[in-house]
Coordinates of C-alpha atoms in Angstrom, one line a residue:
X552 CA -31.2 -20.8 7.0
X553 CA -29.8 -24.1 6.7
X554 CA -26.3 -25.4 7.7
X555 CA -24.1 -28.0 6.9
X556 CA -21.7 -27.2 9.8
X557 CA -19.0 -30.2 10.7
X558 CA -20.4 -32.0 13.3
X559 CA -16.9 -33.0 14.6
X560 CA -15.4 -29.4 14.7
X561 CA -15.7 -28.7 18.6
X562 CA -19.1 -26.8 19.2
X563 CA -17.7 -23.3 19.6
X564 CA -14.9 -23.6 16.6
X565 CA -16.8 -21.0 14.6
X566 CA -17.0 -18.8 16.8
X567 CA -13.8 -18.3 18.1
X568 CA -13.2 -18.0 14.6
X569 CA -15.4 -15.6 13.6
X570 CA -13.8 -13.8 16.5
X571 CA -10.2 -14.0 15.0
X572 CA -12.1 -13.0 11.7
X573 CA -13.0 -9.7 13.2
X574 CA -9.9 -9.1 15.2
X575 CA -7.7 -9.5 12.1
X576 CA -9.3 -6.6 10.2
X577 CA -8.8 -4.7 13.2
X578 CA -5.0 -5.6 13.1
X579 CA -4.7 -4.8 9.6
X580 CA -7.1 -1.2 9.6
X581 CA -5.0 -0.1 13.0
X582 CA -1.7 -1.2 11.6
X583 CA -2.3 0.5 8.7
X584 CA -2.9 3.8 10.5
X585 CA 0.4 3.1 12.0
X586 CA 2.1 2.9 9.0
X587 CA 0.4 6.2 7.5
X588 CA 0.5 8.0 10.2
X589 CA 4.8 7.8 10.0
X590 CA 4.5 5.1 13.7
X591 CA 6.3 2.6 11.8
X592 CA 9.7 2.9 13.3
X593 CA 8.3 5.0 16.8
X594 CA 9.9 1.5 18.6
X595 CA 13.2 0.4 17.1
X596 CA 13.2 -2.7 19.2
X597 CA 11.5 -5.8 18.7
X598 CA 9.2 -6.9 20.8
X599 CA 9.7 -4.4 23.8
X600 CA 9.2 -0.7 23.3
X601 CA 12.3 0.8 24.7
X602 CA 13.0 -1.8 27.1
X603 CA 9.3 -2.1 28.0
X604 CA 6.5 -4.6 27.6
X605 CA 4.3 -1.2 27.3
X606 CA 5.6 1.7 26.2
X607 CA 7.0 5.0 27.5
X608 CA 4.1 7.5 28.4
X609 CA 7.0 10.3 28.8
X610 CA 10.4 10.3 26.9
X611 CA 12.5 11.4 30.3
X612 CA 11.4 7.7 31.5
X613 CA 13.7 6.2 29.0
X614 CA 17.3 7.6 29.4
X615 CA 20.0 4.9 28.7
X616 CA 18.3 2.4 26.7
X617 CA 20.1 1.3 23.3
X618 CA 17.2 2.4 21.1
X619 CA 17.5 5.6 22.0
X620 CA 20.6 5.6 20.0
X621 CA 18.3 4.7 17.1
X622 CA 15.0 7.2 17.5
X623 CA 14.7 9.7 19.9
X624 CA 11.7 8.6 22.4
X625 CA 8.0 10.0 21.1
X626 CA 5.4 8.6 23.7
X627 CA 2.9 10.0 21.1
X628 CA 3.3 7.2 18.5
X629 CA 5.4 4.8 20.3
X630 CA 2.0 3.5 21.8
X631 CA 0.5 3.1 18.2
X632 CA 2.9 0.8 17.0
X633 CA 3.1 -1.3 20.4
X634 CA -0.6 -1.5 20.8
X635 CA -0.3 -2.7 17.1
X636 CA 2.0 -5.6 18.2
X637 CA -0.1 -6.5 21.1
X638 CA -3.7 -6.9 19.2
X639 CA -1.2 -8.8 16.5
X640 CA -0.7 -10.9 19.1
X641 CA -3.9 -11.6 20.5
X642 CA -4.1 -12.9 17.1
X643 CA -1.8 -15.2 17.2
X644 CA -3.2 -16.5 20.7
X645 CA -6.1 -17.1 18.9
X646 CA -5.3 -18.8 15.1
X647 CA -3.3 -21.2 17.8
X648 CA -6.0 -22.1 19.8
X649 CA -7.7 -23.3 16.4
X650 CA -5.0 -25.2 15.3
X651 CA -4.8 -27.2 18.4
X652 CA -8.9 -27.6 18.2
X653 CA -8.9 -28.3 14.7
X654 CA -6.0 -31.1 15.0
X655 CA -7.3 -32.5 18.4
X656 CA -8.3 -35.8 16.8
X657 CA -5.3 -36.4 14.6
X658 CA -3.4 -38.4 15.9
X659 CA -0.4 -36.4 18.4
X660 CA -1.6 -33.6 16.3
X661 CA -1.5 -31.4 19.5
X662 CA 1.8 -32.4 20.4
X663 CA 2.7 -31.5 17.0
X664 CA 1.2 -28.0 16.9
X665 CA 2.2 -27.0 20.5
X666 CA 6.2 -28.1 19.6
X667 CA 6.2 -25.9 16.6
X668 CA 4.7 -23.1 18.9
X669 CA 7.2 -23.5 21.9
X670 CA 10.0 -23.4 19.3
X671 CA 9.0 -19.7 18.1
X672 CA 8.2 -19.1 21.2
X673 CA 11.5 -19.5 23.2
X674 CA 13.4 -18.3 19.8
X675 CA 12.2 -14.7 21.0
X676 CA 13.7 -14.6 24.2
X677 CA 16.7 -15.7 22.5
X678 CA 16.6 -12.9 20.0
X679 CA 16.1 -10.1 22.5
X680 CA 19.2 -11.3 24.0
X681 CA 21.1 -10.9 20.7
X682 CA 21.4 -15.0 19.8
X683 CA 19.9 -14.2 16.7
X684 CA 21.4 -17.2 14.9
X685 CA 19.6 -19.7 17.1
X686 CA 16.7 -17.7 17.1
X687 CA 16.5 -17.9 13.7
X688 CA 17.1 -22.0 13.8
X689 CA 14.5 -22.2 16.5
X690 CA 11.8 -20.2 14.3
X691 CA 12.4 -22.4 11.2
X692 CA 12.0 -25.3 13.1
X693 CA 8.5 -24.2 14.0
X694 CA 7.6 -23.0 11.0
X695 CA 8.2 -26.1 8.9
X696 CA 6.6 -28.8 11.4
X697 CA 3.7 -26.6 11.0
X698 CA 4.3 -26.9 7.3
X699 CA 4.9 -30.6 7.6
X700 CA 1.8 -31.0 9.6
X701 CA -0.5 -28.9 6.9
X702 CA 0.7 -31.1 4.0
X703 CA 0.3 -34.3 6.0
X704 CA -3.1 -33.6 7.3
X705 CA -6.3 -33.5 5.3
X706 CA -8.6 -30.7 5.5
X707 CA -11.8 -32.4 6.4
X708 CA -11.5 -31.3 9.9
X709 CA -10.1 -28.3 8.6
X710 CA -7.1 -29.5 10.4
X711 CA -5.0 -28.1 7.4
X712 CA -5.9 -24.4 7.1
X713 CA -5.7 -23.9 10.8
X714 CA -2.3 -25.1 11.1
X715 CA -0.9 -23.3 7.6
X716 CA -2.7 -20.0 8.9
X717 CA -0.7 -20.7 12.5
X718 CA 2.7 -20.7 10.4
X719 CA 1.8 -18.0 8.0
X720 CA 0.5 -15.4 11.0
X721 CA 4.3 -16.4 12.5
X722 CA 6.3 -15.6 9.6
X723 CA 3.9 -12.6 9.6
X724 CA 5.3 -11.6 12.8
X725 CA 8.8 -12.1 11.7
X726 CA 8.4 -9.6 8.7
X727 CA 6.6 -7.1 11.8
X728 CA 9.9 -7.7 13.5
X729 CA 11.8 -6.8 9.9
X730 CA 9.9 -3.9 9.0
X731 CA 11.3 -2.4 12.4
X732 CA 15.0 -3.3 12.4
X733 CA 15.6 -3.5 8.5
X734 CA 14.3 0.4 8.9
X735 CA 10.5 0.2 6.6
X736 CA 12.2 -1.8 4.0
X737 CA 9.8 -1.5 1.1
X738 CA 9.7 -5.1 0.0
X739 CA 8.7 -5.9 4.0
X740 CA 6.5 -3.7 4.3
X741 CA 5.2 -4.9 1.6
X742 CA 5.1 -8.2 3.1
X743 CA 3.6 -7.7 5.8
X744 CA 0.5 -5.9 4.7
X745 CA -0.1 -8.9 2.0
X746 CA 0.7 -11.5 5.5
X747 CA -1.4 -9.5 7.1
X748 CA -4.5 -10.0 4.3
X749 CA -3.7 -13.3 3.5
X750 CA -3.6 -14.2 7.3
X751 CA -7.3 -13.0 7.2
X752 CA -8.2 -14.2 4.3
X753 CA -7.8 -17.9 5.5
X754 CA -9.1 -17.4 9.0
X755 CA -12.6 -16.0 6.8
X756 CA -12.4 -19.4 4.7
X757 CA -12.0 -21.0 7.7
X758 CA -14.8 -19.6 9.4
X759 CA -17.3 -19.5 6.7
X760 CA -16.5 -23.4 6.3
X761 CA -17.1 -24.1 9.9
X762 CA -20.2 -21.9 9.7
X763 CA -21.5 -24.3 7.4
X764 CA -24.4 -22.1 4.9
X765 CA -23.7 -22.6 1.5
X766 CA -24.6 -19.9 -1.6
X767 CA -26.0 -23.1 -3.8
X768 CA -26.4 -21.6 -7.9
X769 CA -26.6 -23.7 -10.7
X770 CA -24.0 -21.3 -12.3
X771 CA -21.6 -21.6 -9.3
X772 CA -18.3 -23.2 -11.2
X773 CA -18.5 -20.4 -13.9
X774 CA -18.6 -17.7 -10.9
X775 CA -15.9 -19.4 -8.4
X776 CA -13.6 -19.4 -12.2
X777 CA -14.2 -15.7 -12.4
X778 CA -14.0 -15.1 -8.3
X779 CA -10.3 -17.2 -8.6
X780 CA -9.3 -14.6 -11.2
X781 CA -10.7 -11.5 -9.3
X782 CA -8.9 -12.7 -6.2
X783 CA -5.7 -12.8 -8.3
X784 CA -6.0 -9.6 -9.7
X785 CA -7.1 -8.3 -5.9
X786 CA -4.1 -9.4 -4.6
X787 CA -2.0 -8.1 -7.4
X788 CA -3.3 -4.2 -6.6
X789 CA -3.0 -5.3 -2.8
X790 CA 0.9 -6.1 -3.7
X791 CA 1.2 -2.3 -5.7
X792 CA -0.6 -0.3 -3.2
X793 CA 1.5 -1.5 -0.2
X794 CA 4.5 -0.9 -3.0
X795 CA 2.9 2.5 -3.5
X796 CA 3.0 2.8 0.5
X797 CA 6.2 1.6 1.2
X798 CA 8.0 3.6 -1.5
X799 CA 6.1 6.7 -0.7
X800 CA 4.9 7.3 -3.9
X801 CA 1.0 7.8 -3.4
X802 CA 1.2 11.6 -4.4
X803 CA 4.3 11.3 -6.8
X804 CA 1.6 12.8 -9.5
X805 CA 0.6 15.5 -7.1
X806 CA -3.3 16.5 -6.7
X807 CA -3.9 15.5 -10.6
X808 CA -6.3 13.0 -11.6
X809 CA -6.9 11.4 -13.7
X810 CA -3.7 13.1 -15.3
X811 CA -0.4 12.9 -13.7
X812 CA 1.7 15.6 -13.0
X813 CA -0.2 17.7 -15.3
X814 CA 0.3 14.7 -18.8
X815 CA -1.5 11.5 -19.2
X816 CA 1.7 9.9 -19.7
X817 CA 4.6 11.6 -17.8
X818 CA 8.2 10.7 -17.5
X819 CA 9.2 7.9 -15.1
X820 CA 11.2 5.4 -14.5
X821 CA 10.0 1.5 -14.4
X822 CA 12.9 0.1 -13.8
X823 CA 14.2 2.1 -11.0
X824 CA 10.8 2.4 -9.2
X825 CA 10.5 -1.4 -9.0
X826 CA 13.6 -2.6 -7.8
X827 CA 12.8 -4.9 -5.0
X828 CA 15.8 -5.3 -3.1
X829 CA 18.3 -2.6 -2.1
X830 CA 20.2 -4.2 0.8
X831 CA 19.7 -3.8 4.2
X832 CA 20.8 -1.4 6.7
X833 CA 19.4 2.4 5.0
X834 CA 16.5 4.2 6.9
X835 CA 13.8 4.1 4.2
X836 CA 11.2 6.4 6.1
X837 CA 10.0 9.3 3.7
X838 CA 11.5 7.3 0.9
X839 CA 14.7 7.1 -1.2
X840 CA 13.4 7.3 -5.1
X841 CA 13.5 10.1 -6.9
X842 CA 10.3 11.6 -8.3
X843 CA 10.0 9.8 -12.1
X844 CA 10.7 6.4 -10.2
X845 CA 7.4 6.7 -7.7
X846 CA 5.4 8.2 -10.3
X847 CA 5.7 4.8 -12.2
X848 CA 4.8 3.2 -9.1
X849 CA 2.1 5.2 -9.1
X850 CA 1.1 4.9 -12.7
X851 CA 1.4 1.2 -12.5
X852 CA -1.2 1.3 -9.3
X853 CA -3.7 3.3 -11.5
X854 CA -3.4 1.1 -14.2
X855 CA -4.0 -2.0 -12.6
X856 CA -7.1 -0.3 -10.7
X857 CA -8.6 -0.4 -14.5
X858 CA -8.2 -3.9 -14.2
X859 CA -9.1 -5.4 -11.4
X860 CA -12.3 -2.9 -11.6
X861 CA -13.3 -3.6 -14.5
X862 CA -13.2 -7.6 -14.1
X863 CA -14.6 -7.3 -10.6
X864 CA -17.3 -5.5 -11.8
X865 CA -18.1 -7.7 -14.7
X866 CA -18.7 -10.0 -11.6
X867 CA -20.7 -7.8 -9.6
X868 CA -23.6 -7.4 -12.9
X869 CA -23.4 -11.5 -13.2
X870 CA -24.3 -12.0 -9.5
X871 CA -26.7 -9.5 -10.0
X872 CA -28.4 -11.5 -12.9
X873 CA -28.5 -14.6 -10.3
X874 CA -31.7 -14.7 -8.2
X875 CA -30.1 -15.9 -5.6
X876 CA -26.9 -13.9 -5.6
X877 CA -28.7 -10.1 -6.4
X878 CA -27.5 -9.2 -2.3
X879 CA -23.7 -10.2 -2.8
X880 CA -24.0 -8.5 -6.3
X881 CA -24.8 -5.3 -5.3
X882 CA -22.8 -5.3 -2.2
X883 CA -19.6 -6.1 -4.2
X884 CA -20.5 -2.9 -7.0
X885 CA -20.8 -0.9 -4.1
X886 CA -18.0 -1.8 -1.7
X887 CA -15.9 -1.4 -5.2
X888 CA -17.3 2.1 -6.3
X889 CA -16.3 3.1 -2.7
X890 CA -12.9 2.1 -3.0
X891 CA -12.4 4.0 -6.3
X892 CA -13.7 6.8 -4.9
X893 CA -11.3 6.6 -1.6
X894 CA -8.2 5.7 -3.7
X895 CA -9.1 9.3 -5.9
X896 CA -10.0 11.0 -3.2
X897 CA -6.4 9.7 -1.4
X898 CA -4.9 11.6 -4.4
X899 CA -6.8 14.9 -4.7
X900 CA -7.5 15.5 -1.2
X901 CA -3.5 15.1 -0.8
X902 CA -3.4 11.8 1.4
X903 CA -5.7 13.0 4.6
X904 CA -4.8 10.3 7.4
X905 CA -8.7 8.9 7.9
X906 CA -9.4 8.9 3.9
X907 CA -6.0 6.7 3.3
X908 CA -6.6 4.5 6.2
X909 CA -10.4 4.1 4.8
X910 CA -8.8 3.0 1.5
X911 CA -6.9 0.2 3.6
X912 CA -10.2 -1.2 4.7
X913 CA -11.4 -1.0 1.5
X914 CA -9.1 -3.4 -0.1
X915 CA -10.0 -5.9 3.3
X916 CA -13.8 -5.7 2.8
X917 CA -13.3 -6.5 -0.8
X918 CA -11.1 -9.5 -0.6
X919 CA -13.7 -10.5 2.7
X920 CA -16.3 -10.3 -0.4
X921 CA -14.2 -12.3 -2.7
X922 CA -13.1 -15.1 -0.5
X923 CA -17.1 -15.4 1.2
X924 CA -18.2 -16.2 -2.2
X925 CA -15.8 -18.4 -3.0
X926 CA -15.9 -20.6 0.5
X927 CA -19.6 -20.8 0.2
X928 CA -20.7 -21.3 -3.5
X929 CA -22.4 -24.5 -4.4
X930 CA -23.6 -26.2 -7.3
X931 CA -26.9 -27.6 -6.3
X932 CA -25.3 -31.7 -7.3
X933 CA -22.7 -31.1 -4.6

């Protein structure tokens, strides 16, 4: 198959970033089983676990530290959510070594990156020791000459997306570090599952582009139109299941489907369920909203699943009309069918653990589909 891969990308670009490509979905899969299997909060400091770089295989190991005033020590799940933050950041270590390959030719480009990077990375030390103000400095002065850097720099070397996927995978990690301390505050949570995707959406863009093998179809701008909206919509249902998540509201209808509650249209509460902000400083584990608020989350979920299945499918049958596209046609119907099926099964099965974590991967497979096609579609003139 023939490739048009930049022949001024260092040699083994693409393959490191395939490498992050494949070690994001792991990050976002694992994390959420963490998250659905109640982990989230099993170490209430950030980044330590109780004091350690590890975490505690027994609880009688930790005996005086402050975060025991917080959660009792549970060596069961504290290792979820600490392995979680380690593979996170692996991660990191890795989108950084491609911003620093991708801008090794602009001019103090690496000087530039690896500033932005020490400044986050001494601001951590400085939080665990309470100096959160300057910590806080410290981090916003990375993240916006990483910002600066992005909108100076062209993309040609892809010099751009490495750098803006460096800054966006650290504010990810500062919404990791929220989730735990602001106590799975929904709109964080939130967050940081869509940081998470769109963190591995870029580094697939990224990686494709590298790759260099273009999808070349004389009906390719008509497609990327309808694979722009798709994405939108995508990201939209992304956004209300990790509401759905964070709120606890996946089985606020019960068992029923595709009724609710027992009604097609039961009573709920739209305004209530979708307030985003609700201050900071309650434990939100289990949830706070009463029942008629999370079945409107709920509702709002399943109706937008119409949607975004319906136009995603539309998509599916016109690749499948392209000779050239029949693969990618069939693969996106099916991957889609599969998540239907895994988001009603979350619901009549009663939320088992490895069906709910499936339905996680589900949404990360399809917006891998998406964003493929979009990175390597063609007209045959360009």
């Amino acid at each position: 198959m023939p490739t048009t891969q930049p022949a001024f990308l260092y040699r083994h670009f693409h393959r490191i970033a395939w490498l992050a490509v494949a070690l994001a979905a792991c990050v976002i899969v694992f994390g959420a089983f963490v998250r659905l299997s109640n982990a989230g909060l099993s170490c209430p400091d950030w980044p330590t676990c109780y004091g350690k770089a590890a975490w505690p295989t027994h609880a009688d190991q930790i005996v005086d530290h402050a975060a025991t005033a917080i959660r009792p020590v549970d060596p069961s799940k504290a290792w979820r959510e600490q392995f979680h933050r380690m593979i996170a950041g692996l991660l990191g270590v890795l989108v950084l070594s491609l911003a620093l390959l991708a801008t090794r030719r602009r001019p103090r480009g690496w000087v530039h990156v690896i500033g932005a990077a020490a400044a986050v990375a001494v601001a951590i030390p400085l939080y665990m020791r309470g100096a959160h103000v300057a910590a806080s400095v410290l981090a916003v002065v990375g993240e916006a000459l990483l910002l600066a850097g992005a909108l100076r720099w062209s993309n040609v070397d892809l010099a751009r997306a490495s750098t803006l996927t460096l800054a966006v995978i650290i504010f990810q990690a500062l919404l990791g570090m929220w989730t735990v301390t602001w106590l799975l505050k929904p709109i964080v949570v939130m967050g940081h599952l869509l940081g998470g995707l769109t963190t591995f959406s870029l580094l697939a863009w990224i990686a494709w582009r590298a790759t260099g093998i273009p999808l070349v179809s004389g009906d390719a701008p008509r497609l990327r139109r309808l694979l722009w909206i798709g994405l939108a919509l995508l990201a939209v249902q992304i956004a209300l299941g990790g509401w759905t998540s964070a709120n606890y509201a996946a089985l606020a209808c019960g068992t029923d489907f595709p009724k609710c509650a027992g009604a097609w249209w039961p009573a709920h509460d739209f305004r209530e369920g979708f307030v985003l902000w609700r201050g900071i400083g309650v434990d939100y584990e289990g949830g706070i909203l009463d029942n008629e608020a999370r079945v409107a989350i709920q509702m709002a979920h399943r109706i937008m699943a119409l949607l975004v299945f319906g136009h995603l499918m539309t998509v599916a049958v016109r690749l499948l009309r392209n000779p050239g596209l029949r693969g990618w046609g069939a693969t996106l119907g099916l991957v889609l069918c599969a998540q239907v099926g895994l988001g009603i099964a979350n619901v009549v099965l009663s939320l088992p653990l490895k069906v709910a974590v499936l339905h996680n991967a589900g949404a990360t497979a399809l917006l891998f589909l998406l964003v493929t096609l979009l990175a390597r579609l063609r007209s045959p003139e360009a």
